[in-house]
Coordinates of C-alpha atoms in Angstrom, one line a residue:
M11 CA 0.0 0.0 0.0
E12 CA 1.4 3.4 -1.0
L13 CA 1.8 6.1 1.6
G14 CA -1.0 8.3 0.2
A15 CA -3.5 5.5 0.2
A16 CA -2.5 4.4 3.6
S17 CA -2.9 7.8 5.1
R18 CA -6.3 8.2 3.6
K19 CA -7.4 4.9 5.1
L20 CA -6.1 5.9 8.5
L21 CA -7.8 9.4 8.5
G22 CA -11.0 8.5 6.7
N23 CA -10.1 10.2 3.4
N24 CA -10.4 13.6 5.1
L25 CA -7.0 14.9 3.9
P26 CA -7.0 17.4 1.0
S27 CA -5.9 15.8 -2.3
R28 CA -3.9 18.7 -3.5
G29 CA -2.1 21.8 -2.2
C30 CA 1.3 22.4 -0.8
G31 CA 0.1 21.4 2.7
S32 CA -1.5 18.1 1.7
L33 CA 0.1 14.6 1.7
A34 CA -0.8 14.2 -2.0
G35 CA 0.9 17.4 -2.9
R36 CA 4.1 16.3 -1.1
Q37 CA 4.3 12.8 -2.4
S38 CA 6.6 13.8 -5.3
Q39 CA 9.2 14.8 -2.7
I40 CA 8.9 11.5 -0.8
A41 CA 10.3 8.1 -1.8
P42 CA 7.4 5.6 -2.2
Q43 CA 7.2 3.1 0.6
T44 CA 4.9 0.4 1.9
F45 CA 4.0 -0.7 5.4
K46 CA 1.6 -3.1 7.1
W47 CA -1.6 -1.9 8.7
R48 CA -1.3 -1.4 12.4
P49 CA -4.1 -1.1 14.9
P50 CA -4.8 2.5 16.2
S51 CA -3.0 1.7 19.5
T52 CA 0.2 1.2 17.5
P53 CA 2.2 4.4 16.8
F54 CA 2.3 5.5 13.2
P55 CA 5.6 5.0 11.3
R56 CA 7.8 8.0 12.0
S57 CA 7.6 9.3 8.5
L58 CA 3.8 9.4 8.5
R59 CA 3.8 11.0 12.0
A60 CA 6.1 13.7 10.7
L61 CA 3.9 14.4 7.7
L62 CA 0.7 14.6 9.8
K63 CA 2.4 16.9 12.3
D64 CA 3.6 19.1 9.4
H65 CA 0.1 19.1 7.9
Y66 CA -1.9 19.8 11.0
V67 CA 0.5 21.7 13.3
S68 CA 2.1 24.1 11.0
T69 CA -0.1 27.1 11.5
D70 CA 2.5 29.8 11.4
R71 CA 2.2 30.3 7.7
V72 CA -0.7 30.8 5.3
K73 CA -0.6 27.9 2.8
G74 CA -1.8 28.0 -0.8
M75 CA -1.6 31.8 -1.0
S76 CA 0.7 33.8 -3.2
A77 CA 3.9 35.2 -1.7
Q78 CA 2.4 38.7 -1.8
N79 CA -0.5 37.7 0.5
S80 CA 1.3 35.3 2.7
R81 CA 1.7 37.6 5.7
D82 CA 0.3 38.2 9.1
F83 CA -3.1 40.0 8.9
E84 CA -3.7 43.1 10.9
L85 CA -7.0 43.2 12.7
S86 CA -9.5 45.3 10.7
S87 CA -13.1 45.1 9.5
L88 CA -11.9 42.9 6.7
T89 CA -9.9 40.5 8.7
A90 CA -12.0 40.2 11.9
L91 CA -13.1 36.6 12.6
S92 CA -16.4 37.8 14.0
P93 CA -18.8 39.8 11.7
L94 CA -19.7 41.8 14.7
D95 CA -16.2 43.2 14.8
G96 CA -16.1 43.4 11.0
R97 CA -19.1 43.8 8.7
Y98 CA -21.5 44.8 11.4
W99 CA -19.3 46.9 13.6
G100 CA -21.1 50.1 12.9
K101 CA -24.3 48.7 14.2
V102 CA -23.1 47.1 17.4
K103 CA -20.2 49.3 18.5
E104 CA -22.2 51.0 21.2
L105 CA -21.8 47.8 23.2
A106 CA -18.0 48.0 23.0
P107 CA -17.5 50.3 26.0
Y108 CA -19.2 47.7 28.1
M109 CA -18.7 44.2 26.6
S110 CA -15.2 44.5 25.1
E111 CA -11.8 43.6 26.8
Y112 CA -11.5 47.3 27.4
G113 CA -14.9 47.3 29.2
L114 CA -13.8 44.4 31.4
I115 CA -10.5 46.1 32.3
Y116 CA -12.3 49.4 33.0
F117 CA -14.8 47.8 35.4
R118 CA -12.0 45.9 37.2
V119 CA -10.2 49.2 37.7
L120 CA -13.5 50.7 39.1
V121 CA -14.0 47.9 41.5
E122 CA -10.4 47.9 42.8
I123 CA -10.6 51.7 43.5
K124 CA -14.0 51.6 45.0
W125 CA -12.8 48.8 47.3
L126 CA -9.9 50.9 48.5
L127 CA -12.3 53.8 49.1
K128 CA -14.6 51.4 51.1
L129 CA -11.7 50.3 53.3
S130 CA -10.9 53.9 54.1
E131 CA -14.4 54.3 55.5
I132 CA -14.2 51.3 57.9
P133 CA -13.0 52.7 61.3
E134 CA -11.4 49.4 62.4
V135 CA -9.1 49.5 59.4
V136 CA -6.9 52.1 61.0
E137 CA -4.1 51.4 58.5
V138 CA -6.2 53.1 55.8
P139 CA -7.2 56.5 57.2
R140 CA -10.2 58.2 55.6
F141 CA -9.0 60.0 52.5
S142 CA -9.2 63.7 52.1
D143 CA -11.4 65.2 49.3
E144 CA -8.3 65.7 47.3
A145 CA -7.3 62.0 47.5
R146 CA -10.8 60.9 46.8
S147 CA -11.0 63.2 43.7
F148 CA -7.7 61.8 42.5
L149 CA -9.0 58.2 42.7
Q150 CA -12.3 59.1 41.1
E151 CA -10.4 60.7 38.2
L152 CA -8.6 57.5 37.6
I153 CA -12.0 56.0 37.0
D154 CA -13.5 58.9 35.0
G155 CA -10.4 59.5 33.0
F156 CA -9.7 55.9 32.2
N157 CA -9.0 55.5 28.5
L158 CA -7.6 53.1 25.8
D159 CA -4.0 54.0 26.6
D160 CA -4.6 53.0 30.2
A161 CA -6.1 49.8 29.1
Q162 CA -3.2 49.1 26.8
E163 CA -0.8 49.8 29.6
I164 CA -2.5 47.2 31.7
K165 CA -2.3 44.7 28.8
N166 CA 1.4 45.4 28.6
I167 CA 1.8 44.6 32.3
E168 CA -0.2 41.5 31.8
R169 CA 2.4 40.2 29.3
V170 CA 4.8 40.1 32.2
T171 CA 2.6 39.0 35.0
N172 CA 0.5 36.6 32.8
H173 CA -2.3 37.4 35.2
D174 CA -5.0 39.9 34.0
V175 CA -6.3 41.0 37.5
K176 CA -2.8 41.3 39.0
A177 CA -1.9 43.6 36.1
V178 CA -4.7 45.9 37.2
E179 CA -3.4 46.0 40.7
Y180 CA 0.1 46.8 39.6
F181 CA -1.2 49.5 37.2
L182 CA -3.0 51.2 40.1
K183 CA -0.1 51.1 42.4
K184 CA 2.0 52.7 39.8
K185 CA -0.6 55.4 39.0
C186 CA -1.1 56.2 42.7
Q187 CA 2.5 56.7 43.7
S188 CA 2.2 60.4 43.0
Q189 CA -0.7 60.9 45.4
P190 CA 0.8 61.1 49.0
E191 CA -2.2 59.7 50.9
V192 CA -2.8 56.8 48.5
A193 CA 0.8 56.1 48.2
K194 CA 1.0 55.2 51.9
V195 CA -1.6 52.4 51.5
L196 CA -0.8 50.9 48.1
E197 CA -0.8 47.4 49.5
F198 CA -4.5 47.7 50.4
F199 CA -5.3 47.6 46.7
H200 CA -6.8 44.1 46.2
F201 CA -6.9 43.6 50.0
A202 CA -8.2 40.2 51.0
C203 CA -9.6 39.7 47.5
T204 CA -9.5 36.7 45.2
S205 CA -9.4 37.6 41.5
E206 CA -13.0 36.5 41.2
D207 CA -14.1 39.1 43.7
I208 CA -13.0 41.7 41.2
N209 CA -14.1 39.8 38.1
N210 CA -17.6 38.8 39.2
L211 CA -18.4 42.4 40.0
A212 CA -16.8 43.6 36.8
H213 CA -18.9 41.1 34.8
A214 CA -22.0 42.1 36.6
L215 CA -21.4 45.8 35.9
M216 CA -20.7 45.0 32.3
L217 CA -24.1 43.3 32.0
K218 CA -25.9 46.0 34.0
E219 CA -24.6 48.9 31.9
S220 CA -25.0 47.0 28.6
M221 CA -28.6 46.2 29.5
D222 CA -29.5 49.6 30.8
E223 CA -27.7 51.7 28.2
V224 CA -28.0 49.6 25.0
I225 CA -30.1 46.4 25.0
L226 CA -33.2 47.4 26.9
P227 CA -33.5 50.7 25.0
A228 CA -33.2 48.8 21.7
M229 CA -35.9 46.4 22.9
D230 CA -38.1 49.3 23.8
K231 CA -37.7 50.7 20.3
V232 CA -38.8 47.4 18.7
I233 CA -41.8 47.2 21.0
S234 CA -42.7 50.8 20.3
A235 CA -42.4 50.4 16.5
I236 CA -44.6 47.3 16.5
A237 CA -47.1 49.1 18.8
I238 CA -47.3 52.0 16.4
M239 CA -48.0 49.5 13.6
A240 CA -50.8 48.1 15.7
E241 CA -52.4 51.5 16.3
N242 CA -52.0 52.8 12.8
N243 CA -53.5 49.6 11.3
A244 CA -56.1 48.8 14.0
H245 CA -59.0 49.2 11.6
I246 CA -57.6 47.4 8.5
P247 CA -59.3 44.0 8.0
M248 CA -57.1 41.0 7.2
L249 CA -57.8 37.4 6.5
S250 CA -56.5 35.2 9.2
R251 CA -54.8 31.9 8.4
T252 CA -54.8 28.9 10.8
H253 CA -52.9 25.8 9.6
G254 CA -52.2 27.9 6.5
Q255 CA -55.9 27.9 5.6
P256 CA -58.3 30.9 5.5
A257 CA -59.8 31.5 8.9
S258 CA -61.9 34.1 10.7
P259 CA -60.8 37.7 9.8
T260 CA -58.9 39.9 12.1
T261 CA -57.2 43.2 11.6
L262 CA -53.6 43.8 10.7
G263 CA -53.2 46.1 13.7
K264 CA -54.5 43.5 16.2
E265 CA -52.0 40.9 14.9
M266 CA -49.2 43.4 15.4
A267 CA -50.6 44.2 18.9
V268 CA -50.2 40.5 19.8
F269 CA -46.4 40.8 19.2
A270 CA -46.1 44.1 21.0
V271 CA -47.7 42.6 24.1
R272 CA -45.7 39.4 24.0
L273 CA -42.4 41.2 23.6
S274 CA -43.3 43.8 26.3
R275 CA -44.1 41.0 28.8
E276 CA -40.7 39.4 28.3
R277 CA -38.9 42.7 28.3
N278 CA -40.5 43.4 31.7
K279 CA -39.2 40.1 33.0
I280 CA -35.7 40.9 31.8
S281 CA -35.7 44.2 33.6
Q282 CA -36.6 42.5 36.8
V283 CA -33.7 40.0 36.9
E284 CA -31.5 40.8 39.9
I285 CA -27.9 41.2 38.8
M286 CA -25.9 39.8 41.6
G287 CA -22.4 40.2 43.0
K288 CA -20.2 38.5 45.7
F289 CA -17.2 39.7 47.6
A290 CA -16.4 36.9 50.0
G291 CA -12.8 35.9 49.2
A292 CA -11.2 32.7 48.0
V293 CA -13.9 30.2 48.9
G294 CA -16.8 32.5 50.1
N295 CA -16.0 32.5 53.8
Y296 CA -14.1 35.7 54.3
N297 CA -11.1 33.7 55.5
A298 CA -8.4 36.3 54.7
H299 CA -10.5 39.2 55.9
L300 CA -11.0 37.7 59.3
S301 CA -7.4 36.7 59.7
A302 CA -6.4 40.3 59.4
Y303 CA -9.4 42.0 61.2
P304 CA -11.4 39.4 63.1
S305 CA -13.7 41.9 64.8
I306 CA -15.2 43.3 61.6
N307 CA -18.5 42.1 60.2
W308 CA -17.1 41.4 56.7
S309 CA -20.3 39.9 55.4
G310 CA -22.0 43.2 56.1
V311 CA -19.2 45.2 54.6
A312 CA -19.3 43.1 51.5
E313 CA -23.1 43.5 51.2
E314 CA -22.8 47.3 51.6
F315 CA -20.0 47.4 49.0
T316 CA -21.8 45.3 46.4
K317 CA -25.0 47.3 46.8
S318 CA -23.1 50.6 46.5
L319 CA -22.2 49.5 42.9
G320 CA -25.9 49.1 42.1
L321 CA -25.8 45.3 42.3
N322 CA -27.7 42.8 44.4
F323 CA -25.7 40.9 47.0
N324 CA -25.2 37.1 47.0
G325 CA -23.9 36.0 50.5
Y326 CA -23.8 32.3 49.9
V327 CA -21.1 31.5 47.3
T328 CA -17.9 29.5 46.7
Q329 CA -15.0 31.3 45.1
I330 CA -17.4 32.4 42.3
E331 CA -20.7 34.0 42.2
S332 CA -22.9 31.2 41.1
H333 CA -24.0 32.9 37.8
D334 CA -27.6 31.7 38.3
Y335 CA -28.8 35.3 37.6
M336 CA -26.9 35.2 34.4
A337 CA -28.7 32.1 33.3
E338 CA -32.0 33.7 34.2
L339 CA -31.1 36.9 32.3
F340 CA -29.8 35.1 29.2
D341 CA -32.8 32.7 29.2
S342 CA -35.2 35.8 29.3
I343 CA -33.4 37.5 26.5
T344 CA -33.6 34.2 24.5
R345 CA -37.4 34.2 25.0
F346 CA -37.7 37.8 23.8
N347 CA -35.6 36.9 20.8
T348 CA -37.7 33.8 20.0
I349 CA -40.9 35.9 20.0
L350 CA -39.1 38.4 17.6
I351 CA -38.2 35.5 15.4
D352 CA -41.9 34.6 15.2
F353 CA -42.6 38.3 14.3
D354 CA -39.9 38.3 11.6
R355 CA -41.3 35.1 10.0
D356 CA -44.9 36.4 10.1
I357 CA -43.9 39.7 8.4
W358 CA -41.8 37.7 5.9
G359 CA -45.0 35.7 5.1
Y360 CA -47.2 38.8 4.9
I361 CA -44.7 40.3 2.4
S362 CA -44.8 37.1 0.4
L363 CA -48.6 37.3 0.3
G364 CA -48.4 40.9 -0.8
Y365 CA -50.0 42.4 2.3
F366 CA -47.0 44.6 2.6
K367 CA -44.9 46.4 0.0
Q368 CA -41.4 47.5 0.8
I369 CA -40.2 51.1 0.2
T370 CA -37.1 50.9 -1.8
K371 CA -34.0 53.1 -1.8
A372 CA -32.5 54.6 -5.0
G373 CA -29.7 52.3 -6.2
E374 CA -30.6 49.5 -3.9
I375 CA -30.5 46.0 -5.4
G376 CA -33.1 43.4 -4.4
S377 CA -31.7 40.5 -6.3
S378 CA -28.5 40.1 -8.3
T379 CA -30.3 38.4 -11.2
M380 CA -34.0 39.2 -10.9
P381 CA -34.5 43.0 -11.2
H382 CA -38.2 42.8 -10.1
K383 CA -37.5 41.5 -6.7
V384 CA -37.3 43.4 -3.4
N385 CA -36.3 40.8 -0.9
P386 CA -37.3 41.0 2.8
I387 CA -33.6 41.0 3.8
D388 CA -34.0 43.0 7.0
F389 CA -36.3 40.5 8.5
E390 CA -34.2 37.6 7.3
N391 CA -31.1 39.3 8.7
S392 CA -32.9 39.8 12.0
E393 CA -34.1 36.2 12.1
G394 CA -30.7 34.8 11.4
N395 CA -28.9 36.9 14.0
L396 CA -31.6 36.1 16.6
G397 CA -30.9 32.4 16.0
K398 CA -27.1 33.0 16.4
A399 CA -27.7 35.1 19.6
N400 CA -29.9 32.4 21.1
A401 CA -27.4 29.7 20.4
G402 CA -24.7 31.5 22.3
L403 CA -27.0 32.8 25.1
S404 CA -28.5 29.3 25.6
F405 CA -25.0 27.9 26.0
L406 CA -24.1 30.5 28.5
G407 CA -27.3 29.8 30.5
E408 CA -26.6 26.1 30.6
K409 CA -22.9 26.3 31.3
L410 CA -22.3 29.1 33.7
P411 CA -24.3 27.8 36.8
I412 CA -22.0 24.7 36.8
S413 CA -18.6 24.8 38.4
R414 CA -16.6 21.9 39.9
W415 CA -16.4 22.1 43.7
Q416 CA -15.4 25.6 44.9
R417 CA -14.5 26.6 41.3
D418 CA -13.0 25.7 38.0
L419 CA -11.9 28.1 35.3
T420 CA -14.4 27.1 32.6
D421 CA -16.5 30.1 33.4
S422 CA -13.6 32.4 32.9
T423 CA -13.2 31.9 29.2
V424 CA -16.9 31.5 28.6
L425 CA -17.8 34.8 30.2
R426 CA -15.7 36.6 27.6
N427 CA -18.4 35.7 25.1
M428 CA -21.2 37.5 26.7
G429 CA -20.9 40.3 24.2
E430 CA -21.4 38.0 21.2
G431 CA -24.9 37.0 22.2
L432 CA -25.8 40.6 23.1
G433 CA -24.2 41.8 19.9
H434 CA -26.1 39.5 17.6
S435 CA -29.3 40.4 19.5
L436 CA -28.7 44.1 19.1
L437 CA -28.0 43.7 15.4
A438 CA -31.2 41.7 15.0
Y439 CA -33.2 44.4 16.8
K440 CA -31.8 47.1 14.5
S441 CA -32.5 45.0 11.4
A442 CA -36.1 44.4 12.4
L443 CA -36.5 48.2 13.0
Q444 CA -35.0 48.9 9.6
G445 CA -37.4 46.5 8.0
I446 CA -40.4 47.9 9.8
A447 CA -39.5 51.4 8.6
K448 CA -39.7 50.1 5.0
L449 CA -43.1 48.5 5.2
Q450 CA -46.1 49.9 3.4
V451 CA -49.5 48.3 3.8
N452 CA -51.1 47.1 0.6
E453 CA -54.8 47.4 1.4
T454 CA -55.8 46.4 -2.2
R455 CA -54.2 42.9 -1.7
L456 CA -55.7 42.6 1.8
N457 CA -59.2 43.4 0.4
A458 CA -58.8 41.0 -2.5
D459 CA -58.0 38.1 -0.2
L460 CA -61.1 38.9 1.9
N461 CA -63.3 39.2 -1.1
Q462 CA -62.3 35.7 -2.2
S463 CA -62.9 34.1 1.2
W464 CA -66.7 34.4 1.9
E465 CA -66.5 30.9 3.3
V466 CA -65.1 32.4 6.6
L467 CA -68.7 33.6 7.3
A468 CA -69.7 30.0 8.0
E469 CA -68.6 30.4 11.5
P470 CA -70.8 33.4 12.5
I471 CA -73.8 31.9 10.5
Q472 CA -73.7 28.5 12.2
T473 CA -73.2 30.3 15.6
V474 CA -76.4 32.4 15.1
M475 CA -78.2 29.3 13.9
R476 CA -77.3 27.6 17.2
R477 CA -78.6 30.5 19.2
F478 CA -82.0 30.3 17.5
G479 CA -82.3 26.5 17.6
V480 CA -81.8 25.7 14.0
P481 CA -80.9 22.0 13.9
E482 CA -77.5 20.7 12.7
P483 CA -76.1 24.2 11.9
Y484 CA -72.5 23.0 11.7
E485 CA -73.3 20.1 9.4
K486 CA -75.4 22.4 7.1
L487 CA -72.5 24.9 6.8
K488 CA -70.0 22.1 6.3
E489 CA -72.0 20.8 3.4
L490 CA -72.2 24.3 1.9
T491 CA -68.5 25.3 2.3
R492 CA -66.1 22.4 2.5
G493 CA -64.3 21.8 -0.8
R494 CA -66.6 24.2 -2.7
A495 CA -66.2 27.7 -4.0
V496 CA -68.3 30.0 -1.9
S497 CA -69.3 33.4 -3.3
E498 CA -71.2 36.4 -1.8
E499 CA -74.3 35.4 -3.7
S500 CA -74.3 31.8 -2.6
M501 CA -73.7 32.7 1.0
R502 CA -76.6 35.2 1.0
E503 CA -78.9 32.8 -0.7
F504 CA -78.2 30.3 2.1
I505 CA -78.9 32.9 4.8
E506 CA -82.2 33.9 3.1
R507 CA -83.4 30.2 3.3
L508 CA -82.7 30.0 7.0
E509 CA -85.6 30.0 9.5
L510 CA -84.3 32.8 11.6
P511 CA -85.8 35.9 13.3
T512 CA -85.8 38.9 11.0
E513 CA -83.3 40.7 13.1
G514 CA -80.8 37.9 13.1
K515 CA -81.2 37.3 9.4
I516 CA -80.7 41.0 8.6
R517 CA -77.5 41.1 10.7
L518 CA -76.1 38.1 8.9
V519 CA -77.0 39.4 5.4
K520 CA -75.1 42.7 6.1
M521 CA -72.0 40.8 7.4
T522 CA -69.0 40.6 5.1
P523 CA -65.5 39.2 5.5
H524 CA -64.4 42.8 6.0
S525 CA -66.8 43.5 8.8
Y526 CA -66.5 40.2 10.6
I527 CA -63.5 41.2 12.8
G528 CA -64.9 40.9 16.3
A529 CA -63.1 43.1 18.8
A530 CA -59.8 43.1 16.8
A531 CA -59.8 46.9 16.1
E532 CA -60.5 47.8 19.7
L533 CA -57.8 45.4 20.9
A534 CA -55.3 47.0 18.6
R535 CA -56.2 50.5 19.6
N536 CA -55.7 49.6 23.3
V537 CA -52.2 48.2 22.8
N538 CA -50.4 50.9 24.7
T539 CA -52.4 50.2 27.8
A540 CA -51.6 46.5 27.4
I541 CA -47.9 46.9 27.0
S542 CA -47.5 49.4 29.8
L543 CA -44.3 48.5 31.7
G544 CA -44.2 51.2 34.4
N545 CA -41.6 53.9 34.7
R546 CA -38.9 51.9 32.9
M547 CA -40.5 52.2 29.5
K548 CA -42.3 54.9 27.6
V549 CA -44.0 53.8 24.4
L550 CA -43.4 56.5 21.8

């Protein structure tokens, strides 16, 4: 058996057949040889092991590219691995101050400084006297004036320490040497803290600020836009479809109101999730704290400190805050997103039916080959990104509450991906809003569907027949309508033959698919009352 064939058998024919990095592409440089098949537990022949190592491990060069392009890429919108940092950066960059590496470093700096300030307020910690206004202003300016250069300096320190939180501590000690009061207590930076004390509060603040400043306002805009659609189209009749078949009419506005109410309900739940923090040391028992100051109620201090940051306090923890609130938050966002997927798909379908037209921009291309098309790309983009967001957020919700014994590090790397789920969600919200802004109701098409669906009046007719004791009303209407074309004339002829009181018969004769909408219009007009979320949201 030749080397190329043998390697393909061993690896399931997954190796590329050509190219400078493939075995086949290198065979001309290797003397043909044969060997006997060995079971997987037996090491490969050295020559084959070397080839496999060369093929799979050599990642320091870009293979198959011209010499001109074989170079290290600089990070840019064209070379970013994530489209959030590339193609879609302009639409999601408002999350960057909170969810980026910079944001994590900034909030670590904030927590470290605020902890030192808290220590200066504890009378029993005599080694850290209460700071003067000047010293407090100096420390606050380190927070307020923190910038990208500062973050880069911390990253440079991290290259030496190989520890990201320790790098923050060293940065602050260096910065504070010029302030006499703070310089005397530099070793109280990070006092009695494990890195997770700093990190869990930083992550909580990242989420809190992202939700308050970016995600919740974006959700509100989506809800508001759909609510406006409901109000504006409250009176416009529309044929319903259940199981894909014509059903009792509704109004376009009422169907939009359903989504506004569903989304607002989930948005309200999201805003009620308590973002938690811990500050209890290496395993949650304040061991180090009590070894230095045994008379201080450190649990009370930790609770005061955590709440001073605008967070809720979790007093029963291991080394880590358990992340249960994160799972609750991400699950709630996922439910909001799932409802919006339902909305996107419904709008997509209404566009397909012709119920909506899409306002076009000059120069915009709908299809690369079919000039007549205006594709519902905004709703498709929204749906796709909501799916991507939900996949990431669901993983976070499932993984983060699990940590071996008092902690393992799996949460550390996973938490760095919070911005991905939120970023794809934000992109989806903006895409949906962009799509909504292009919609134009096509009442002609809506009316045409209703005019061709007189069979939907079988429901009210048989219901009135039941009221007045006409025998077998359902069966009579079934015989008239099922599998047959029903027109206005045939339906009215059927009504005239019924033995009904004059009043009931007149009401049925006047009824049309357009007027048989029940309370739909009223429900749509009352949407703002239904979606009221208190002081946190104002529907535009």
